[in-house]
PDB file of C-alpha atoms in Angstrom:
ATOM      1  CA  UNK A  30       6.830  36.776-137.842  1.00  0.00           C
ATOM      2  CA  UNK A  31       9.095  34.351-136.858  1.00  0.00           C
ATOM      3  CA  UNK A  32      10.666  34.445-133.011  1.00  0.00           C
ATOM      4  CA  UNK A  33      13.737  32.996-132.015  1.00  0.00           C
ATOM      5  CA  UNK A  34      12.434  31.453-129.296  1.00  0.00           C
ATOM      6  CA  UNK A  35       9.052  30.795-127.023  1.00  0.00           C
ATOM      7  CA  UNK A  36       8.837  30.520-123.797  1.00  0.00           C
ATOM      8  CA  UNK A  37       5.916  29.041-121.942  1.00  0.00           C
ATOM      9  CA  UNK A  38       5.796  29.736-118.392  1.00  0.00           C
ATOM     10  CA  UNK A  39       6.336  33.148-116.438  1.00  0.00           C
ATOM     11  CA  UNK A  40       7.664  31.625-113.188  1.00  0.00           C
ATOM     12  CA  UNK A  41      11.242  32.347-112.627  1.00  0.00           C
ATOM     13  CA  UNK A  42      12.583  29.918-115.115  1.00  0.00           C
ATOM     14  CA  UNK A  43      10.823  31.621-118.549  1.00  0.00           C
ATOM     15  CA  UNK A  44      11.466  34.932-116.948  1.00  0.00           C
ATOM     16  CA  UNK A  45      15.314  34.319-116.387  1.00  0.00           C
ATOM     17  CA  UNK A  46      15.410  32.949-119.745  1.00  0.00           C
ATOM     18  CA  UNK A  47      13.468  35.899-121.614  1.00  0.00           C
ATOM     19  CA  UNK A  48      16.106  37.798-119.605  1.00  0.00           C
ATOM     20  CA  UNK A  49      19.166  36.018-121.099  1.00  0.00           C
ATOM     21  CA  UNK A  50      17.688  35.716-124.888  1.00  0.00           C
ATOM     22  CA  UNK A  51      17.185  39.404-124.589  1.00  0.00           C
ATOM     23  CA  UNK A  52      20.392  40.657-123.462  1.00  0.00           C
ATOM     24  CA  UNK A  53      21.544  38.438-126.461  1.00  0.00           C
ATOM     25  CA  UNK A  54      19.098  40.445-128.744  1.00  0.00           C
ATOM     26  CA  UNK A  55      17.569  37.428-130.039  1.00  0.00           C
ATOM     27  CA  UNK A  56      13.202  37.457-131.196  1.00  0.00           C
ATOM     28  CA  UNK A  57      11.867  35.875-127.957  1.00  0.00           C
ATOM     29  CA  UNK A  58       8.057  36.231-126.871  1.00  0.00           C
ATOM     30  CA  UNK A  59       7.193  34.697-123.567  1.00  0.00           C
ATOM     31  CA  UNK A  60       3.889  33.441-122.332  1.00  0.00           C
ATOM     32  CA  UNK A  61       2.308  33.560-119.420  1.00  0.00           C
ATOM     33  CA  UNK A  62      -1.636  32.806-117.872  1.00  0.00           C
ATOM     34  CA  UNK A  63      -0.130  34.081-114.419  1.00  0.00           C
ATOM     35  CA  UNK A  64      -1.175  30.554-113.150  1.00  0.00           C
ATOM     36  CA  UNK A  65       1.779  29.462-111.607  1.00  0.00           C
ATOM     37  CA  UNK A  66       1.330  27.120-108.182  1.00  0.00           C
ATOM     38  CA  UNK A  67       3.288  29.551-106.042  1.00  0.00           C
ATOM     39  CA  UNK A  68      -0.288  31.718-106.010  1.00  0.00           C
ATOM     40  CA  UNK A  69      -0.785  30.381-102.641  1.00  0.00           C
ATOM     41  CA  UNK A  70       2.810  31.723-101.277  1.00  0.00           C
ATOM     42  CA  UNK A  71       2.796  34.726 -98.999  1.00  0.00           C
ATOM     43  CA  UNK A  72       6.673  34.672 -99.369  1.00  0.00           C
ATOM     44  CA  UNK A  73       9.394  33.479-101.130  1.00  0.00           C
ATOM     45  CA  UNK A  74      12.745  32.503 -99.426  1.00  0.00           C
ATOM     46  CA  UNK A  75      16.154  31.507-100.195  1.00  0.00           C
ATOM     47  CA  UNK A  76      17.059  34.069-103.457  1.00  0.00           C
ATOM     48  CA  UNK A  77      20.114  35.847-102.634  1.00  0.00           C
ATOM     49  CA  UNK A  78      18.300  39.602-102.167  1.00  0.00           C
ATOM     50  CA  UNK A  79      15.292  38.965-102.196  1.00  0.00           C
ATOM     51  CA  UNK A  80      14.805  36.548 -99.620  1.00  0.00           C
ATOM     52  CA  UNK A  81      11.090  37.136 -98.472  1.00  0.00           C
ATOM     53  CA  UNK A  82       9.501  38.415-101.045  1.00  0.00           C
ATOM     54  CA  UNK A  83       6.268  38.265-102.529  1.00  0.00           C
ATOM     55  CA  UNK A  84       6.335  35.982-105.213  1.00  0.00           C
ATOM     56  CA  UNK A  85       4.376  38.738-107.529  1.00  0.00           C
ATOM     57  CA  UNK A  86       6.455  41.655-106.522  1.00  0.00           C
ATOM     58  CA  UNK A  87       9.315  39.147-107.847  1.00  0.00           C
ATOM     59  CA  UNK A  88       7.779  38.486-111.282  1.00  0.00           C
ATOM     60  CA  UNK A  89       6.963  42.344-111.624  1.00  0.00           C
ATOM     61  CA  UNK A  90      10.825  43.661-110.843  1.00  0.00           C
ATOM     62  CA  UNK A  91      11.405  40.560-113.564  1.00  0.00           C
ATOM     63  CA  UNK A  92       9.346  42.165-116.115  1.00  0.00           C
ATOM     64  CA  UNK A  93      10.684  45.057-115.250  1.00  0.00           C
ATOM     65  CA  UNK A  94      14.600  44.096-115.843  1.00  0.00           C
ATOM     66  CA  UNK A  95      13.062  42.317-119.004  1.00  0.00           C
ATOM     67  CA  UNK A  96      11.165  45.701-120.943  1.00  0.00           C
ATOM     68  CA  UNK A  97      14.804  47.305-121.247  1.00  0.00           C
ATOM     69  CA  UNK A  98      15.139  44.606-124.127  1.00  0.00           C
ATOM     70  CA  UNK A  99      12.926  45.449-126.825  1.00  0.00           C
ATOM     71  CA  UNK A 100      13.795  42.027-128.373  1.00  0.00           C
ATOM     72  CA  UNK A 101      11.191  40.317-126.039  1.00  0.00           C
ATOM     73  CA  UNK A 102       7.579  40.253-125.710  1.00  0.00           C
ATOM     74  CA  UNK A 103       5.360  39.409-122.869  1.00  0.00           C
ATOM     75  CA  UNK A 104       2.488  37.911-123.367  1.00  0.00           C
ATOM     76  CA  UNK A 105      -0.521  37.320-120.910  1.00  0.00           C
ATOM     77  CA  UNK A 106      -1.797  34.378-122.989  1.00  0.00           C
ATOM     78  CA  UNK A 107      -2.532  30.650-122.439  1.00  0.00           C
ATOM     79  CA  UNK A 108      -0.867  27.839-124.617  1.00  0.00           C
ATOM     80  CA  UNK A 109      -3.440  25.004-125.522  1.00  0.00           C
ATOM     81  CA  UNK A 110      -1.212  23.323-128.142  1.00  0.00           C
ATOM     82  CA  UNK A 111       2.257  23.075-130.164  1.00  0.00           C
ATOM     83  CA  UNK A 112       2.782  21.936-133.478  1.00  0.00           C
ATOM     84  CA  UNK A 113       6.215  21.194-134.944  1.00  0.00           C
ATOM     85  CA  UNK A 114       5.428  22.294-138.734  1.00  0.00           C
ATOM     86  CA  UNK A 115       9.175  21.869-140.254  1.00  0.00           C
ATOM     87  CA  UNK A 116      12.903  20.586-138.442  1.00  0.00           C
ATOM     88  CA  UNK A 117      13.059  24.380-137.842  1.00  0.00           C
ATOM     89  CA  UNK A 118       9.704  25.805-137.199  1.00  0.00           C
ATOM     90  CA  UNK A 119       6.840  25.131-134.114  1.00  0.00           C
ATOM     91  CA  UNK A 120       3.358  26.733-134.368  1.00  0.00           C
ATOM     92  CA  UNK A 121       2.198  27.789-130.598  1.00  0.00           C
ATOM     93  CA  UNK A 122      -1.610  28.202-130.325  1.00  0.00           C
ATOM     94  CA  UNK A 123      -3.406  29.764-127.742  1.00  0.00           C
ATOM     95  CA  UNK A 124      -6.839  29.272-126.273  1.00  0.00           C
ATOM     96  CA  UNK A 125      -8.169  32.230-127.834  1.00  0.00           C
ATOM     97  CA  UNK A 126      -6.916  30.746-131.101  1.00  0.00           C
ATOM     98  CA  UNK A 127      -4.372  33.042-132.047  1.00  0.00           C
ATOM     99  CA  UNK A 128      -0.982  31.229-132.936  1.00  0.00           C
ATOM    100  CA  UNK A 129       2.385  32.359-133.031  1.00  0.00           C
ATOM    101  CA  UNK A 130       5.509  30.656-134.663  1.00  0.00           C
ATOM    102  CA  UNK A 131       9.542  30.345-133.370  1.00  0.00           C
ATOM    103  CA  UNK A 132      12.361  27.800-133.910  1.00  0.00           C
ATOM    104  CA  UNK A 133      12.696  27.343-130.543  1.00  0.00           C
ATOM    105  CA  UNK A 134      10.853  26.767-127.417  1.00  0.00           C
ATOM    106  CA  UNK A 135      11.351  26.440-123.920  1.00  0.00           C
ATOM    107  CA  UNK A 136       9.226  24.683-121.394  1.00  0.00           C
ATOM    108  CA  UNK A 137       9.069  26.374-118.284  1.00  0.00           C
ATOM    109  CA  UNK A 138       5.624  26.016-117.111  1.00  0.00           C
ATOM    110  CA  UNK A 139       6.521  24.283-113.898  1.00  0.00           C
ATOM    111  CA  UNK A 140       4.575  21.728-112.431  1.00  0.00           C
ATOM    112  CA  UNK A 141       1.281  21.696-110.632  1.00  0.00           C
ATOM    113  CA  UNK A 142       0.446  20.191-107.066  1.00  0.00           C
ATOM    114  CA  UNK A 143      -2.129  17.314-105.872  1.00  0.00           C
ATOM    115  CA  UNK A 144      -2.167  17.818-102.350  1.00  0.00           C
ATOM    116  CA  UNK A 145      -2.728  14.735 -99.931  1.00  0.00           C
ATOM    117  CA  UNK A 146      -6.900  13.471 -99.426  1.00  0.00           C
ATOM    118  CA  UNK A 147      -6.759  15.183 -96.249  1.00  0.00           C
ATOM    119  CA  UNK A 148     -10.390  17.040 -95.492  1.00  0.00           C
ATOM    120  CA  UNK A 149      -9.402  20.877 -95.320  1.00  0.00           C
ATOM    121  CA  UNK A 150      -5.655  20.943 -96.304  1.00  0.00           C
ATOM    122  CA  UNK A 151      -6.072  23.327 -98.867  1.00  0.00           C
ATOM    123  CA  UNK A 152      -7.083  25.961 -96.341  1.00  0.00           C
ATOM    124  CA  UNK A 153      -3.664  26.149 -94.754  1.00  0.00           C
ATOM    125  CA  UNK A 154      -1.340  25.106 -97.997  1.00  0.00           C
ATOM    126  CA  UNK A 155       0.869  27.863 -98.404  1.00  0.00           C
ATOM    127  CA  UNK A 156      -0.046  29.797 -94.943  1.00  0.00           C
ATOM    128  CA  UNK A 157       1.286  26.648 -92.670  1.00  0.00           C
ATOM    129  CA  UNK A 158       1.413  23.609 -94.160  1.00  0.00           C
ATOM    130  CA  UNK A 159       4.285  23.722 -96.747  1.00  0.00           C
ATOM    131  CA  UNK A 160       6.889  21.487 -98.798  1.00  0.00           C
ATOM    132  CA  UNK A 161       9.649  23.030 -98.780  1.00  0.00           C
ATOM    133  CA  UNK A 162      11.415  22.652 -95.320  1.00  0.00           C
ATOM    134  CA  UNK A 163      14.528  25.096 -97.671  1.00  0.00           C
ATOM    135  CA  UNK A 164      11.990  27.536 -98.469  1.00  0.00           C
ATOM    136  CA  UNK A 165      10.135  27.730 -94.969  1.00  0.00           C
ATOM    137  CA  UNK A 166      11.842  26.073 -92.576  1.00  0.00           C
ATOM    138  CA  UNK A 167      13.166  28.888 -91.103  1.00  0.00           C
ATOM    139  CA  UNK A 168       9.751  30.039 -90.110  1.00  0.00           C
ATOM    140  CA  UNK A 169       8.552  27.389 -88.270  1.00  0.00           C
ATOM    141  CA  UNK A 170      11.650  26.469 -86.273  1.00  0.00           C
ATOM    142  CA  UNK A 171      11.358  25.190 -82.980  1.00  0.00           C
ATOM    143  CA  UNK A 172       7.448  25.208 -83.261  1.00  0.00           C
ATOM    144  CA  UNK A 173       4.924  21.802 -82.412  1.00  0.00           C
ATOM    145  CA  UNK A 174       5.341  20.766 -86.423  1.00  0.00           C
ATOM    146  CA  UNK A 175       3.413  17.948 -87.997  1.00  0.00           C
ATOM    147  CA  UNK A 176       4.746  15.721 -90.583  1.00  0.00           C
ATOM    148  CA  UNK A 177       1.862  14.910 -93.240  1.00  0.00           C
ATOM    149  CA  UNK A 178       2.824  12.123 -95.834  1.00  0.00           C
ATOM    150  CA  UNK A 179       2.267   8.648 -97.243  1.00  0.00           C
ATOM    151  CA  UNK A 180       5.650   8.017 -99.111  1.00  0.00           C
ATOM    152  CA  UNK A 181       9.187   9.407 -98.645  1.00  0.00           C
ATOM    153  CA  UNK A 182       7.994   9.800 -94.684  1.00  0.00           C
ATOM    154  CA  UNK A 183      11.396   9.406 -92.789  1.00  0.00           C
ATOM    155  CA  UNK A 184      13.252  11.256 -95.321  1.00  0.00           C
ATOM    156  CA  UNK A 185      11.347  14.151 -94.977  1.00  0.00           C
ATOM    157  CA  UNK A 186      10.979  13.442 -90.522  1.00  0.00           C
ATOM    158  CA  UNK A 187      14.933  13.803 -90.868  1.00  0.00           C
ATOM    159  CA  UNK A 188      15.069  16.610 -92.659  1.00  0.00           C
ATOM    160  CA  UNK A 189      12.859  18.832 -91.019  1.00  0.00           C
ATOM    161  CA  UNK A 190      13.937  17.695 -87.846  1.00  0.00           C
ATOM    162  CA  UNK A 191      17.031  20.083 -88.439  1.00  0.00           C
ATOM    163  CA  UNK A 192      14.370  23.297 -87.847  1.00  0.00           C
ATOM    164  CA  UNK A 193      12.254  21.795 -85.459  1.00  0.00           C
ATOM    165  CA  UNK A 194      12.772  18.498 -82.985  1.00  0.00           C
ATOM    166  CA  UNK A 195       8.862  18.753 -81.765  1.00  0.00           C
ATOM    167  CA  UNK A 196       7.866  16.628 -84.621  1.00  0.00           C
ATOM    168  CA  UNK A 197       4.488  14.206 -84.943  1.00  0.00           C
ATOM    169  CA  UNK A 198       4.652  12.151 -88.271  1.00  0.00           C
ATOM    170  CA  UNK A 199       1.055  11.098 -89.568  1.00  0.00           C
ATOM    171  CA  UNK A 200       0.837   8.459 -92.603  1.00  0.00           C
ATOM    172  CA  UNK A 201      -2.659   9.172 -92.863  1.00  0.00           C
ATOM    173  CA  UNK A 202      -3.636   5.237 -92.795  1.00  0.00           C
ATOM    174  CA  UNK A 203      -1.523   5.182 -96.430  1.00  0.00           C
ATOM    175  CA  UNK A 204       2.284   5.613 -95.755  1.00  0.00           C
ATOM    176  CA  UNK A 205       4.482   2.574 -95.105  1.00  0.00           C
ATOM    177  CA  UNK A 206       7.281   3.114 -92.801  1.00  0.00           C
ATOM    178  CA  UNK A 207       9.828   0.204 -91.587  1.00  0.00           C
ATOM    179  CA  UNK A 208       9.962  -0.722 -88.192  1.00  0.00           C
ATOM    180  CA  UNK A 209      13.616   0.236 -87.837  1.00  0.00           C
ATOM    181  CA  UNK A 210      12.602   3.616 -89.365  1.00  0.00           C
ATOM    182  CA  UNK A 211      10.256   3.911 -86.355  1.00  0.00           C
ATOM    183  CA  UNK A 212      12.362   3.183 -83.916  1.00  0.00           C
ATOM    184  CA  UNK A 213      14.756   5.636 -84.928  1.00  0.00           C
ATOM    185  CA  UNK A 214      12.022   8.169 -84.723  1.00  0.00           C
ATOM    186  CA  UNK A 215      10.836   7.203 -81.479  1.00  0.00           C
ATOM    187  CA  UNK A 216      14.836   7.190 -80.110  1.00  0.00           C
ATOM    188  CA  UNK A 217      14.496  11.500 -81.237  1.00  0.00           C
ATOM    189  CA  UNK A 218      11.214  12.122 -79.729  1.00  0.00           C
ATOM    190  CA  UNK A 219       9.092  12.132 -82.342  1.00  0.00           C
ATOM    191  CA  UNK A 220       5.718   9.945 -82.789  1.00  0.00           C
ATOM    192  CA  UNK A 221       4.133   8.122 -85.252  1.00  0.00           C
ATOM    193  CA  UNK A 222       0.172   8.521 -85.657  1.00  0.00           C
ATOM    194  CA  UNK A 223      -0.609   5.794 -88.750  1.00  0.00           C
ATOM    195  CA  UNK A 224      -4.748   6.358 -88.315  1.00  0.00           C
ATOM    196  CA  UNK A 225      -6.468   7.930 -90.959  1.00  0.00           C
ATOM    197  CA  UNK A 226      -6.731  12.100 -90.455  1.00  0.00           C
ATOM    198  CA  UNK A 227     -10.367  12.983 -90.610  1.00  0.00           C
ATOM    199  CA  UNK A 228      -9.746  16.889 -90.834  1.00  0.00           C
ATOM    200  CA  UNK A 229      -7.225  20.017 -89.742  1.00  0.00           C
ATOM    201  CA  UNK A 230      -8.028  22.050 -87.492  1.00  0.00           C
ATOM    202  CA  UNK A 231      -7.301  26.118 -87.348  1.00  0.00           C
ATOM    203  CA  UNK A 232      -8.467  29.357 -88.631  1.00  0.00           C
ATOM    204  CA  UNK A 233      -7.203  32.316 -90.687  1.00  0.00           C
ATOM    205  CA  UNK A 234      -5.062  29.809 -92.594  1.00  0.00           C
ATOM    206  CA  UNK A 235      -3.431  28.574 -89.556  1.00  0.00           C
ATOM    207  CA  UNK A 236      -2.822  25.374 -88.436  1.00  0.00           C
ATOM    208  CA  UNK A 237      -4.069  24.451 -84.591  1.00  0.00           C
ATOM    209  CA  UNK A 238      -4.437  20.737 -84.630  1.00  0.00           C
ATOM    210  CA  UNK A 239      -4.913  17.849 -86.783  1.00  0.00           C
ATOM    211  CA  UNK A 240      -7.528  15.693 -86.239  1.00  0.00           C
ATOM    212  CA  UNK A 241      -7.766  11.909 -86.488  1.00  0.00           C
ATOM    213  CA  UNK A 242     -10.352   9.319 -87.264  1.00  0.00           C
ATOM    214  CA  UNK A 243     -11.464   8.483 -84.080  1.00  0.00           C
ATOM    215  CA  UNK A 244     -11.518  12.150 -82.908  1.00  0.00           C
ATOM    216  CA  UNK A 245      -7.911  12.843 -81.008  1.00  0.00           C
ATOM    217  CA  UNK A 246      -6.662  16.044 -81.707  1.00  0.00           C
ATOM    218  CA  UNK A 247      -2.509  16.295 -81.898  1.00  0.00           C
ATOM    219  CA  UNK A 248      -1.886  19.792 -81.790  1.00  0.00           C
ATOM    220  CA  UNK A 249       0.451  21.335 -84.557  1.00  0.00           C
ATOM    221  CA  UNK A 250       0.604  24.880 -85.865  1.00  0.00           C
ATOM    222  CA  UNK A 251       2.001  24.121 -89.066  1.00  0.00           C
ATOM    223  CA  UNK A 252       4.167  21.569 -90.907  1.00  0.00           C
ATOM    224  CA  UNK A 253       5.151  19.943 -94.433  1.00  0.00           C
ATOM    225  CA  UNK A 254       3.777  17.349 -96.978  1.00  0.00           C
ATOM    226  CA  UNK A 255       4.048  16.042 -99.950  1.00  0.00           C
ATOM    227  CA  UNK A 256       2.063  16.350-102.711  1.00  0.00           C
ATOM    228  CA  UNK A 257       2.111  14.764-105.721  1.00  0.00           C
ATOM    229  CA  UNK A 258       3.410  16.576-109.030  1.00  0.00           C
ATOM    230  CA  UNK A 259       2.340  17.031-112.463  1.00  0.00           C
ATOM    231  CA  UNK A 260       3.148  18.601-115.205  1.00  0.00           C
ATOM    232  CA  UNK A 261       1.439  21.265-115.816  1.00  0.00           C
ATOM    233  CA  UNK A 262       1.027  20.921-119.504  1.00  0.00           C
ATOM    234  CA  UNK A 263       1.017  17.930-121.558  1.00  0.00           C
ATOM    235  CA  UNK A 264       3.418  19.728-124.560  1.00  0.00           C
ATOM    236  CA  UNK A 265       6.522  17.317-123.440  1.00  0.00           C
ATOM    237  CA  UNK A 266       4.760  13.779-123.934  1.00  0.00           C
ATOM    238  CA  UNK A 267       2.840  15.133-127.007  1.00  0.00           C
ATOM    239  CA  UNK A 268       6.321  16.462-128.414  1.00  0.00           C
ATOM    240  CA  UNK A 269       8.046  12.955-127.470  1.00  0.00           C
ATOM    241  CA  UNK A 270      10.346  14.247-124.889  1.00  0.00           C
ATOM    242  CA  UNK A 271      11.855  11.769-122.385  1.00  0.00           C
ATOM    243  CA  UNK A 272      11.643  11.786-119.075  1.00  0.00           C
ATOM    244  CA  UNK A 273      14.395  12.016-115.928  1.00  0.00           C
ATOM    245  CA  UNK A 274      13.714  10.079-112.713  1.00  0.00           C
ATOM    246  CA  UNK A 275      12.189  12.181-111.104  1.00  0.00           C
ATOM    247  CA  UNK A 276       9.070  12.632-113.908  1.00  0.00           C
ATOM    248  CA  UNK A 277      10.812  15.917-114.908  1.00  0.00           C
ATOM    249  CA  UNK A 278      11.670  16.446-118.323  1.00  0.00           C
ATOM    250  CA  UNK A 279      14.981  15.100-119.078  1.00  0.00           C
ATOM    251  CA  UNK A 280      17.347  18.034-120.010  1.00  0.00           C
ATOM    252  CA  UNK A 281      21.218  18.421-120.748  1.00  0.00           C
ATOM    253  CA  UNK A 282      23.331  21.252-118.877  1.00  0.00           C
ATOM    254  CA  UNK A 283      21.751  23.906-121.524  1.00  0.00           C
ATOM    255  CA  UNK A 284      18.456  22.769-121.045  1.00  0.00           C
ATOM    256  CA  UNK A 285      18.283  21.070-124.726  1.00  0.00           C
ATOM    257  CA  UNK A 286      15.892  17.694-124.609  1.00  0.00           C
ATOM    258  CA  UNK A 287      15.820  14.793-126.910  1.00  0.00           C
ATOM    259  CA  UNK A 288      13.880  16.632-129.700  1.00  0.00           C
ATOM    260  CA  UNK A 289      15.073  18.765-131.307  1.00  0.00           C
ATOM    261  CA  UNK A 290      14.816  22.943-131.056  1.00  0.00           C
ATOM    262  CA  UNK A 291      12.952  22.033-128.102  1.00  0.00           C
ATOM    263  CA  UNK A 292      14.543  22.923-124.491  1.00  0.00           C
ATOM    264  CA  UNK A 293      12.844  22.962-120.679  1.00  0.00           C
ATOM    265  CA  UNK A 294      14.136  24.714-117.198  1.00  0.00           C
ATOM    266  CA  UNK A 295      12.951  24.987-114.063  1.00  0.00           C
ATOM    267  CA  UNK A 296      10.642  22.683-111.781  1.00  0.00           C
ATOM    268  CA  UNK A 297       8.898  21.461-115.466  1.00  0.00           C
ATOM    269  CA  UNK A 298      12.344  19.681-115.934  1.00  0.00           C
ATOM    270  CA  UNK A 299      14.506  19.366-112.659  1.00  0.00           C
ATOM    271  CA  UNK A 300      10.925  18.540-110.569  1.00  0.00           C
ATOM    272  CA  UNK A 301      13.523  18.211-106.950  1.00  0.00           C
ATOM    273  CA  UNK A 302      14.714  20.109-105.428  1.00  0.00           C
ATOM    274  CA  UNK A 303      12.550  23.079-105.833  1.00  0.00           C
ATOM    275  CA  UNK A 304      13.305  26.334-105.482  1.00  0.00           C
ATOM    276  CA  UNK A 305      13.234  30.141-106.914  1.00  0.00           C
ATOM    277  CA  UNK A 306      16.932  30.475-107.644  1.00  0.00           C
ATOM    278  CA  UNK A 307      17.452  27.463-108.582  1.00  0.00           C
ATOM    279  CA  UNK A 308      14.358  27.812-111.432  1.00  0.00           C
ATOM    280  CA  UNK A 309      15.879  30.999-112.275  1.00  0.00           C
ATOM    281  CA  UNK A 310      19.453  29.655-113.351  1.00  0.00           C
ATOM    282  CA  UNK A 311      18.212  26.734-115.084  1.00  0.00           C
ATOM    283  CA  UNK A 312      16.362  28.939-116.979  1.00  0.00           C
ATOM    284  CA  UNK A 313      19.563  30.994-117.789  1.00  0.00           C
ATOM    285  CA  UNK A 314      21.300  27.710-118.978  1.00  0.00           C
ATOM    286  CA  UNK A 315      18.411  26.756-121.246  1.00  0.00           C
ATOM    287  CA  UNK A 316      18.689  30.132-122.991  1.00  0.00           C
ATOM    288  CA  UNK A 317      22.496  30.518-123.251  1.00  0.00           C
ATOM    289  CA  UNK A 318      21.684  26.614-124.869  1.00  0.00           C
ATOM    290  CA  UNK A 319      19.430  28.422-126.739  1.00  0.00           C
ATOM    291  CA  UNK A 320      21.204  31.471-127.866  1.00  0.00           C
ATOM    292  CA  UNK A 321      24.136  29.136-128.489  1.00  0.00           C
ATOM    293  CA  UNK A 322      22.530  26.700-130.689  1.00  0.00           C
ATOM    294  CA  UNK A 323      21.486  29.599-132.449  1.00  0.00           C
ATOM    295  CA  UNK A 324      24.537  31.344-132.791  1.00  0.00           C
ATOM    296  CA  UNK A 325      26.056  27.886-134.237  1.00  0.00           C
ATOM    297  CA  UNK A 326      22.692  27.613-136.095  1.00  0.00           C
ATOM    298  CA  UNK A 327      22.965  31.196-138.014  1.00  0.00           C
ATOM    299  CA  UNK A 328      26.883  31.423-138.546  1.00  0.00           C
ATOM    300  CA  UNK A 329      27.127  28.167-140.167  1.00  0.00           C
ATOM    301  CA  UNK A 330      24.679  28.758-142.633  1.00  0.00           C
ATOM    302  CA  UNK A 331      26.130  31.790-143.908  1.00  0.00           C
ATOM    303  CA  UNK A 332      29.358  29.509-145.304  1.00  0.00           C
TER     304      UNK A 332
END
């Protein structure tokens, strides 16, 4: 069997998508290892009626919308490699080694995090330390926040300085701010603290103070930083896809890339910003590219 379409990644993108292709009857099969970085979210915020919500109670009303279209398949599989056999034909393989064939794929995987060298971080990613000031802002406004990064440092200061003006910005020994930057902190209250941090302290996945080299403790219950981001498969270089600035995979309006049958939404392609609704309509325009290219695809070759 040939599908339509693939779809690798189960986040919001490749579900939104498998929604689309299926209310436009086309062969889709999606995949998903249910590996996606949002494991460590306790909620998800800033989707028009469902702000709050768990981000698994999300993807299971998603598979839910998506089983009344018996045109797509789920599948609770892993991806290891893609093969472009013809101009109109990919071979998907999974670790298992069971392979599965379409004419078109999307990559919606998403990305995945390297959080900063910080002793104990990942014990309060995702419970009070976050990335998104969008996404959980809200829930930390007006609170003692801490600003934890070693590039893009006064951008993000300003920012979350909208939620919360008790801000402490820490470079961890590695960011680089100008001294015109730092005065314009300083002039809104908030300090700089360019030591090394030698730990977090807390419990329960709550922040209570960050700790620096030479033992001070600034106390913070919660904050943002910014990890690094990778893609989290390598399908996109080994198919020869560019790149955007931002590292993303470079995409027109309909998702399409610069090869050929071969498409990408979500974080995997737009990489900032980064958030649930906006994953979900990107992967809505890469299937209506999809379904369209298709449509073009099928009724032309009937002449």
């Amino acid at each position: 069997m040939i599908y339509d379409c693939a779809i690798i990644g189960g986040g919001p993108a490749g579900l939104n998508a498998a929604l689309v292709l299926g209310r436009s009857r086309r062969k889709t099969v999606l995949f998903d290892d249910d590996n996606g970085r949002n494991l460590v979210t306790r909620e998800s915020h800033g989707f028009i009626t469902r702000d709050g919500i768990q981000p698994e109670e999300l993807k299971k009303l998603a598979r839910q919308d998506i089983a009344k279209y018996d045109s797509v398949e789920l599948k609770k599989k892993k991806i290891v490699r893609v093969e472009r056999l013809s101009e109109t034909h990919y071979e998907l393989t999974t670790d298992e080694g069971e392979t599965f064939h379409s004419i078109k794929i999307i990559l919606a995987a998403g990305v995945k995090e390297k959080l900063p060298n910080i002793p104990d971080i990942e014990k309060f990613y995702g419970t009070s330390l976050y990335s998104c000031p969008y996404c959980d802002g809200w829930e930390l406004k007006d609170q003692p926040l801490a600003i934890i990064a070693d590039k893009n440092v006064y951008a993000l200061a300003k920012k979350v300085y909208t939620w919360s003006e008790d801000l402490a910005v820490f470079t961890n020994g590695m960011g680089r701010l100008e001294e015109e930057e730092k005065a314009s902190l300083a002039k809104h209250g908030i300090k700089v603290y360019e030591d090394i941090i030698s730990g977090l302290e807390g419990g329960n996945g709550q922040l209570r103070s960050v700790r620096l080299e030479d033992g001070t403790l600034i106390d913070r219950v919660g904050g943002f930083t910014t990890p690094l981001w990778n893609h989290s498969t390598s399908f996109a270089d080994e198919l020869g896809c560019e790149q955007n600035s931002y590292g993303g995979i470079k995409t027109d309006e309909y998702g399409r890339t610069n090869v050929w049958n071969v498409y990408a939404a979500g974080d995997a392609s737009l990489i900032v910003p980064s958030q649930l609704v906006i994953a979900a309509g990107e992967g809505s325009a890469a299937a209506i590219g999809v379904n369209g290219d298709l449509s073009n695809e099928y009724f032309d070759s009937e002449e």
